[in-house]
């Protein structure tokens, strides 16, 4: 079954940003809540954010929608660019496919198609950097933002090295699987194991079931990932963010160091940092309730900002 046709989610719809078509859907049981847009990570389809977490967010009063970024999932995949290795693209001085501003505008196009004048944002990994950038570029469209497992949204090129675990990057670069549906499943399981939370048992059966359900080839599409990660940010610093901000980070993240979260929280005025003990670069079920509770708490701050002396 196509995962976008799950009865929990509306049928896939399409937003447009120029020539780019963006696939998105909405949790069918939560259309009347406060708008909350989920933004996924590098190369990932929107279904990689667990349905269980989405339902918990809906139970806390959110209308939950998710979308595939350009070059991922069912959204438009762009032509090959000059840099076809994602790690070379990460440390390059510029991308030649599109900009980080284009990727922020994709999210706004989805919100426009949903009829949302503004929304709360939750971004994971690369999605965390993107929601920071949306809050800079389109502050009037943002109610609050939660950035999880992400680097500061304005970091560029070699400056990212201080936040990354190079051993994990090396392991990622060596992963090779056949370009077949079976290969996509094995890649999904291998990636899930590599970035799993060290404080919780790795459930290979659940990881395989998720990979089989999604059958996503984006996690092994190096060219598409290169275009995403090579999209350079040309805007202001994250210190200009004025919206209520929550920074979540697992203290066992094998890919992005905790210092990335600390840097983001320190540079965004009023941002609150919550460390998640034993959590890696993923969303394990035992912390879904805590994440949903923290996002709800942040939304209340946005609705009722504290009085300034």
PDB file of N, CA, C and O in Angstrom, residues 12-61:
ATOM      1  N   UNK A  12      -2.628  12.193  -0.653  1.00  0.00           N
ATOM      2  CA  UNK A  12      -1.546  13.115  -0.970  1.00  0.00           C
ATOM      3  C   UNK A  12      -2.072  14.288  -1.792  1.00  0.00           C
ATOM      4  O   UNK A  12      -2.924  14.132  -2.672  1.00  0.00           O
ATOM      5  N   UNK A  13      -1.588  15.475  -1.447  1.00  0.00           N
ATOM      6  CA  UNK A  13      -1.900  16.682  -2.203  1.00  0.00           C
ATOM      7  C   UNK A  13      -0.591  17.306  -2.656  1.00  0.00           C
ATOM      8  O   UNK A  13       0.489  16.885  -2.240  1.00  0.00           O
ATOM      9  N   UNK A  14      -0.699  18.347  -3.484  1.00  0.00           N
ATOM     10  CA  UNK A  14       0.493  18.917  -4.087  1.00  0.00           C
ATOM     11  C   UNK A  14       0.481  20.436  -3.967  1.00  0.00           C
ATOM     12  O   UNK A  14      -0.511  21.085  -4.274  1.00  0.00           O
ATOM     13  N   UNK A  15       1.572  20.969  -3.487  1.00  0.00           N
ATOM     14  CA  UNK A  15       1.795  22.408  -3.492  1.00  0.00           C
ATOM     15  C   UNK A  15       2.871  22.704  -4.527  1.00  0.00           C
ATOM     16  O   UNK A  15       3.654  21.819  -4.889  1.00  0.00           O
ATOM     17  N   UNK A  16       2.937  23.939  -4.998  1.00  0.00           N
ATOM     18  CA  UNK A  16       3.902  24.286  -6.034  1.00  0.00           C
ATOM     19  C   UNK A  16       4.703  25.524  -5.630  1.00  0.00           C
ATOM     20  O   UNK A  16       4.153  26.501  -5.146  1.00  0.00           O
ATOM     21  N   UNK A  17       5.999  25.416  -5.833  1.00  0.00           N
ATOM     22  CA  UNK A  17       6.909  26.547  -5.678  1.00  0.00           C
ATOM     23  C   UNK A  17       7.680  26.650  -6.991  1.00  0.00           C
ATOM     24  O   UNK A  17       8.665  25.949  -7.198  1.00  0.00           O
ATOM     25  N   UNK A  18       7.199  27.502  -7.885  1.00  0.00           N
ATOM     26  CA  UNK A  18       7.774  27.552  -9.222  1.00  0.00           C
ATOM     27  C   UNK A  18       7.554  26.232  -9.935  1.00  0.00           C
ATOM     28  O   UNK A  18       6.425  25.736 -10.022  1.00  0.00           O
ATOM     29  N   UNK A  19       8.636  25.616 -10.401  1.00  0.00           N
ATOM     30  CA  UNK A  19       8.535  24.344 -11.123  1.00  0.00           C
ATOM     31  C   UNK A  19       8.599  23.133 -10.196  1.00  0.00           C
ATOM     32  O   UNK A  19       8.525  21.996 -10.666  1.00  0.00           O
ATOM     33  N   UNK A  20       8.720  23.380  -8.917  1.00  0.00           N
ATOM     34  CA  UNK A  20       8.837  22.290  -7.955  1.00  0.00           C
ATOM     35  C   UNK A  20       7.467  21.956  -7.376  1.00  0.00           C
ATOM     36  O   UNK A  20       6.754  22.843  -6.893  1.00  0.00           O
ATOM     37  N   UNK A  21       7.082  20.670  -7.460  1.00  0.00           N
ATOM     38  CA  UNK A  21       5.849  20.182  -6.858  1.00  0.00           C
ATOM     39  C   UNK A  21       6.183  19.470  -5.567  1.00  0.00           C
ATOM     40  O   UNK A  21       7.106  18.652  -5.516  1.00  0.00           O
ATOM     41  N   UNK A  22       5.443  19.793  -4.514  1.00  0.00           N
ATOM     42  CA  UNK A  22       5.728  19.290  -3.176  1.00  0.00           C
ATOM     43  C   UNK A  22       4.572  18.434  -2.689  1.00  0.00           C
ATOM     44  O   UNK A  22       3.434  18.901  -2.593  1.00  0.00           O
ATOM     45  N   UNK A  23       4.869  17.173  -2.408  1.00  0.00           N
ATOM     46  CA  UNK A  23       3.854  16.248  -1.919  1.00  0.00           C
ATOM     47  C   UNK A  23       3.652  16.451  -0.423  1.00  0.00           C
ATOM     48  O   UNK A  23       4.621  16.547   0.333  1.00  0.00           O
ATOM     49  N   UNK A  24       2.392  16.511  -0.002  1.00  0.00           N
ATOM     50  CA  UNK A  24       2.118  16.646   1.427  1.00  0.00           C
ATOM     51  C   UNK A  24       0.801  15.980   1.763  1.00  0.00           C
ATOM     52  O   UNK A  24      -0.030  15.687   0.892  1.00  0.00           O
ATOM     53  N   UNK A  25       0.604  15.708   3.023  1.00  0.00           N
ATOM     54  CA  UNK A  25      -0.686  15.228   3.510  1.00  0.00           C
ATOM     55  C   UNK A  25      -0.874  15.722   4.937  1.00  0.00           C
ATOM     56  O   UNK A  25       0.009  16.346   5.524  1.00  0.00           O
ATOM     57  N   UNK A  26      -2.061  15.463   5.478  1.00  0.00           N
ATOM     58  CA  UNK A  26      -2.425  15.966   6.801  1.00  0.00           C
ATOM     59  C   UNK A  26      -3.058  14.843   7.592  1.00  0.00           C
ATOM     60  O   UNK A  26      -3.771  13.997   7.043  1.00  0.00           O
ATOM     61  N   UNK A  27      -2.765  14.815   8.878  1.00  0.00           N
ATOM     62  CA  UNK A  27      -3.379  13.816   9.737  1.00  0.00           C
ATOM     63  C   UNK A  27      -4.882  14.047   9.744  1.00  0.00           C
ATOM     64  O   UNK A  27      -5.353  15.116  10.131  1.00  0.00           O
ATOM     65  N   UNK A  28      -5.626  13.056   9.318  1.00  0.00           N
ATOM     66  CA  UNK A  28      -7.052  13.246   9.039  1.00  0.00           C
ATOM     67  C   UNK A  28      -7.865  13.550  10.286  1.00  0.00           C
ATOM     68  O   UNK A  28      -8.918  14.188  10.205  1.00  0.00           O
ATOM     69  N   UNK A  29      -7.377  13.126  11.436  1.00  0.00           N
ATOM     70  CA  UNK A  29      -8.151  13.307  12.674  1.00  0.00           C
ATOM     71  C   UNK A  29      -7.848  14.618  13.383  1.00  0.00           C
ATOM     72  O   UNK A  29      -8.379  14.861  14.473  1.00  0.00           O
ATOM     73  N   UNK A  30      -6.994  15.472  12.775  1.00  0.00           N
ATOM     74  CA  UNK A  30      -6.533  16.642  13.528  1.00  0.00           C
ATOM     75  C   UNK A  30      -6.701  17.956  12.773  1.00  0.00           C
ATOM     76  O   UNK A  30      -5.998  18.913  13.059  1.00  0.00           O
ATOM     77  N   UNK A  31      -7.634  18.012  11.839  1.00  0.00           N
ATOM     78  CA  UNK A  31      -7.695  19.178  10.964  1.00  0.00           C
ATOM     79  C   UNK A  31      -8.159  20.448  11.674  1.00  0.00           C
ATOM     80  O   UNK A  31      -7.978  21.552  11.153  1.00  0.00           O
ATOM     81  N   UNK A  32      -8.729  20.325  12.866  1.00  0.00           N
ATOM     82  CA  UNK A  32      -9.275  21.500  13.539  1.00  0.00           C
ATOM     83  C   UNK A  32      -8.345  22.088  14.605  1.00  0.00           C
ATOM     84  O   UNK A  32      -8.713  23.049  15.283  1.00  0.00           O
ATOM     85  N   UNK A  33      -7.157  21.556  14.762  1.00  0.00           N
ATOM     86  CA  UNK A  33      -6.260  22.046  15.785  1.00  0.00           C
ATOM     87  C   UNK A  33      -5.414  23.217  15.316  1.00  0.00           C
ATOM     88  O   UNK A  33      -5.614  23.780  14.235  1.00  0.00           O
ATOM     89  N   UNK A  34      -4.433  23.594  16.143  1.00  0.00           N
ATOM     90  CA  UNK A  34      -3.484  24.633  15.757  1.00  0.00           C
ATOM     91  C   UNK A  34      -2.527  24.066  14.706  1.00  0.00           C
ATOM     92  O   UNK A  34      -1.992  22.972  14.879  1.00  0.00           O
ATOM     93  N   UNK A  35      -2.272  24.781  13.623  1.00  0.00           N
ATOM     94  CA  UNK A  35      -1.440  24.249  12.549  1.00  0.00           C
ATOM     95  C   UNK A  35      -0.028  23.914  13.032  1.00  0.00           C
ATOM     96  O   UNK A  35       0.624  24.724  13.704  1.00  0.00           O
ATOM     97  N   UNK A  36       0.438  22.705  12.676  1.00  0.00           N
ATOM     98  CA  UNK A  36       1.789  22.261  13.002  1.00  0.00           C
ATOM     99  C   UNK A  36       2.357  21.534  11.785  1.00  0.00           C
ATOM    100  O   UNK A  36       1.813  20.509  11.354  1.00  0.00           O
ATOM    101  N   UNK A  37       3.440  22.067  11.242  1.00  0.00           N
ATOM    102  CA  UNK A  37       4.066  21.488  10.058  1.00  0.00           C
ATOM    103  C   UNK A  37       5.321  20.730  10.463  1.00  0.00           C
ATOM    104  O   UNK A  37       6.199  21.283  11.133  1.00  0.00           O
ATOM    105  N   UNK A  38       5.415  19.455  10.044  1.00  0.00           N
ATOM    106  CA  UNK A  38       6.567  18.612  10.316  1.00  0.00           C
ATOM    107  C   UNK A  38       7.528  18.676   9.132  1.00  0.00           C
ATOM    108  O   UNK A  38       7.115  18.505   7.983  1.00  0.00           O
ATOM    109  N   UNK A  39       8.816  18.896   9.414  1.00  0.00           N
ATOM    110  CA  UNK A  39       9.831  19.038   8.366  1.00  0.00           C
ATOM    111  C   UNK A  39      10.902  17.976   8.601  1.00  0.00           C
ATOM    112  O   UNK A  39      11.538  17.947   9.654  1.00  0.00           O
ATOM    113  N   UNK A  40      11.112  17.117   7.604  1.00  0.00           N
ATOM    114  CA  UNK A  40      11.972  15.943   7.775  1.00  0.00           C
ATOM    115  C   UNK A  40      13.421  16.246   7.398  1.00  0.00           C
ATOM    116  O   UNK A  40      13.754  17.330   6.922  1.00  0.00           O
ATOM    117  N   UNK A  41      14.282  15.235   7.602  1.00  0.00           N
ATOM    118  CA  UNK A  41      15.705  15.402   7.421  1.00  0.00           C
ATOM    119  C   UNK A  41      16.211  15.039   6.042  1.00  0.00           C
ATOM    120  O   UNK A  41      15.443  14.787   5.106  1.00  0.00           O
ATOM    121  N   UNK A  42      17.531  14.978   5.924  1.00  0.00           N
ATOM    122  CA  UNK A  42      18.222  14.800   4.659  1.00  0.00           C
ATOM    123  C   UNK A  42      17.776  13.543   3.930  1.00  0.00           C
ATOM    124  O   UNK A  42      17.903  12.429   4.445  1.00  0.00           O
ATOM    125  N   UNK A  43      17.257  13.719   2.727  1.00  0.00           N
ATOM    126  CA  UNK A  43      16.909  12.608   1.871  1.00  0.00           C
ATOM    127  C   UNK A  43      15.698  11.807   2.305  1.00  0.00           C
ATOM    128  O   UNK A  43      15.322  10.833   1.646  1.00  0.00           O
ATOM    129  N   UNK A  44      15.071  12.185   3.412  1.00  0.00           N
ATOM    130  CA  UNK A  44      14.009  11.363   3.991  1.00  0.00           C
ATOM    131  C   UNK A  44      12.638  11.733   3.442  1.00  0.00           C
ATOM    132  O   UNK A  44      12.338  12.900   3.196  1.00  0.00           O
ATOM    133  N   UNK A  45      11.799  10.718   3.262  1.00  0.00           N
ATOM    134  CA  UNK A  45      10.394  10.946   2.937  1.00  0.00           C
ATOM    135  C   UNK A  45       9.643  11.333   4.206  1.00  0.00           C
ATOM    136  O   UNK A  45      10.074  11.045   5.330  1.00  0.00           O
ATOM    137  N   UNK A  46       8.514  11.974   4.019  1.00  0.00           N
ATOM    138  CA  UNK A  46       7.759  12.510   5.152  1.00  0.00           C
ATOM    139  C   UNK A  46       7.306  11.409   6.112  1.00  0.00           C
ATOM    140  O   UNK A  46       7.077  11.665   7.297  1.00  0.00           O
ATOM    141  N   UNK A  47       7.162  10.176   5.640  1.00  0.00           N
ATOM    142  CA  UNK A  47       6.665   9.091   6.482  1.00  0.00           C
ATOM    143  C   UNK A  47       7.679   8.602   7.510  1.00  0.00           C
ATOM    144  O   UNK A  47       7.338   7.804   8.379  1.00  0.00           O
ATOM    145  N   UNK A  48       8.931   9.102   7.459  1.00  0.00           N
ATOM    146  CA  UNK A  48       9.914   8.664   8.441  1.00  0.00           C
ATOM    147  C   UNK A  48       9.632   9.229   9.823  1.00  0.00           C
ATOM    148  O   UNK A  48      10.114   8.706  10.820  1.00  0.00           O
ATOM    149  N   UNK A  49       8.869  10.307   9.942  1.00  0.00           N
ATOM    150  CA  UNK A  49       8.441  10.763  11.273  1.00  0.00           C
ATOM    151  C   UNK A  49       7.331   9.831  11.742  1.00  0.00           C
ATOM    152  O   UNK A  49       6.323   9.653  11.054  1.00  0.00           O
ATOM    153  N   UNK A  50       7.488   9.183  12.889  1.00  0.00           N
ATOM    154  CA  UNK A  50       6.549   8.132  13.302  1.00  0.00           C
ATOM    155  C   UNK A  50       5.108   8.627  13.412  1.00  0.00           C
ATOM    156  O   UNK A  50       4.844   9.712  13.941  1.00  0.00           O
ATOM    157  N   UNK A  51       4.196   7.807  12.924  1.00  0.00           N
ATOM    158  CA  UNK A  51       2.777   8.126  13.049  1.00  0.00           C
ATOM    159  C   UNK A  51       2.376   8.299  14.511  1.00  0.00           C
ATOM    160  O   UNK A  51       1.534   9.140  14.848  1.00  0.00           O
ATOM    161  N   UNK A  52       2.977   7.485  15.389  1.00  0.00           N
ATOM    162  CA  UNK A  52       2.617   7.563  16.794  1.00  0.00           C
ATOM    163  C   UNK A  52       2.905   8.925  17.387  1.00  0.00           C
ATOM    164  O   UNK A  52       2.118   9.450  18.184  1.00  0.00           O
ATOM    165  N   UNK A  53       4.037   9.516  17.014  1.00  0.00           N
ATOM    166  CA  UNK A  53       4.356  10.860  17.487  1.00  0.00           C
ATOM    167  C   UNK A  53       3.375  11.868  16.911  1.00  0.00           C
ATOM    168  O   UNK A  53       2.911  12.781  17.625  1.00  0.00           O
ATOM    169  N   UNK A  54       3.038  11.722  15.634  1.00  0.00           N
ATOM    170  CA  UNK A  54       2.074  12.638  15.014  1.00  0.00           C
ATOM    171  C   UNK A  54       0.730  12.577  15.733  1.00  0.00           C
ATOM    172  O   UNK A  54       0.095  13.610  15.985  1.00  0.00           O
ATOM    173  N   UNK A  55       0.293  11.377  16.103  1.00  0.00           N
ATOM    174  CA  UNK A  55      -0.983  11.243  16.816  1.00  0.00           C
ATOM    175  C   UNK A  55      -0.907  11.882  18.200  1.00  0.00           C
ATOM    176  O   UNK A  55      -1.879  12.504  18.660  1.00  0.00           O
ATOM    177  N   UNK A  56       0.215  11.747  18.887  1.00  0.00           N
ATOM    178  CA  UNK A  56       0.351  12.379  20.198  1.00  0.00           C
ATOM    179  C   UNK A  56       0.304  13.897  20.082  1.00  0.00           C
ATOM    180  O   UNK A  56      -0.280  14.583  20.931  1.00  0.00           O
ATOM    181  N   UNK A  57       0.902  14.428  19.029  1.00  0.00           N
ATOM    182  CA  UNK A  57       0.836  15.874  18.801  1.00  0.00           C
ATOM    183  C   UNK A  57      -0.599  16.308  18.524  1.00  0.00           C
ATOM    184  O   UNK A  57      -1.060  17.350  19.008  1.00  0.00           O
ATOM    185  N   UNK A  58      -1.336  15.491  17.758  1.00  0.00           N
ATOM    186  CA  UNK A  58      -2.733  15.810  17.486  1.00  0.00           C
ATOM    187  C   UNK A  58      -3.561  15.786  18.765  1.00  0.00           C
ATOM    188  O   UNK A  58      -4.445  16.632  18.971  1.00  0.00           O
ATOM    189  N   UNK A  59      -3.264  14.834  19.648  1.00  0.00           N
ATOM    190  CA  UNK A  59      -3.990  14.743  20.909  1.00  0.00           C
ATOM    191  C   UNK A  59      -3.767  15.967  21.782  1.00  0.00           C
ATOM    192  O   UNK A  59      -4.579  16.262  22.659  1.00  0.00           O
ATOM    193  N   UNK A  60      -2.696  16.690  21.528  1.00  0.00           N
ATOM    194  CA  UNK A  60      -2.405  17.897  22.284  1.00  0.00           C
ATOM    195  C   UNK A  60      -2.882  19.160  21.578  1.00  0.00           C
ATOM    196  O   UNK A  60      -2.463  20.261  21.917  1.00  0.00           O
ATOM    197  N   UNK A  61      -3.741  18.978  20.603  1.00  0.00           N
ATOM    198  CA  UNK A  61      -4.427  20.126  20.021  1.00  0.00           C
ATOM    199  C   UNK A  61      -3.844  20.671  18.737  1.00  0.00           C
ATOM    200  O   UNK A  61      -4.162  21.806  18.353  1.00  0.00           O
TER     201      UNK A  61
END
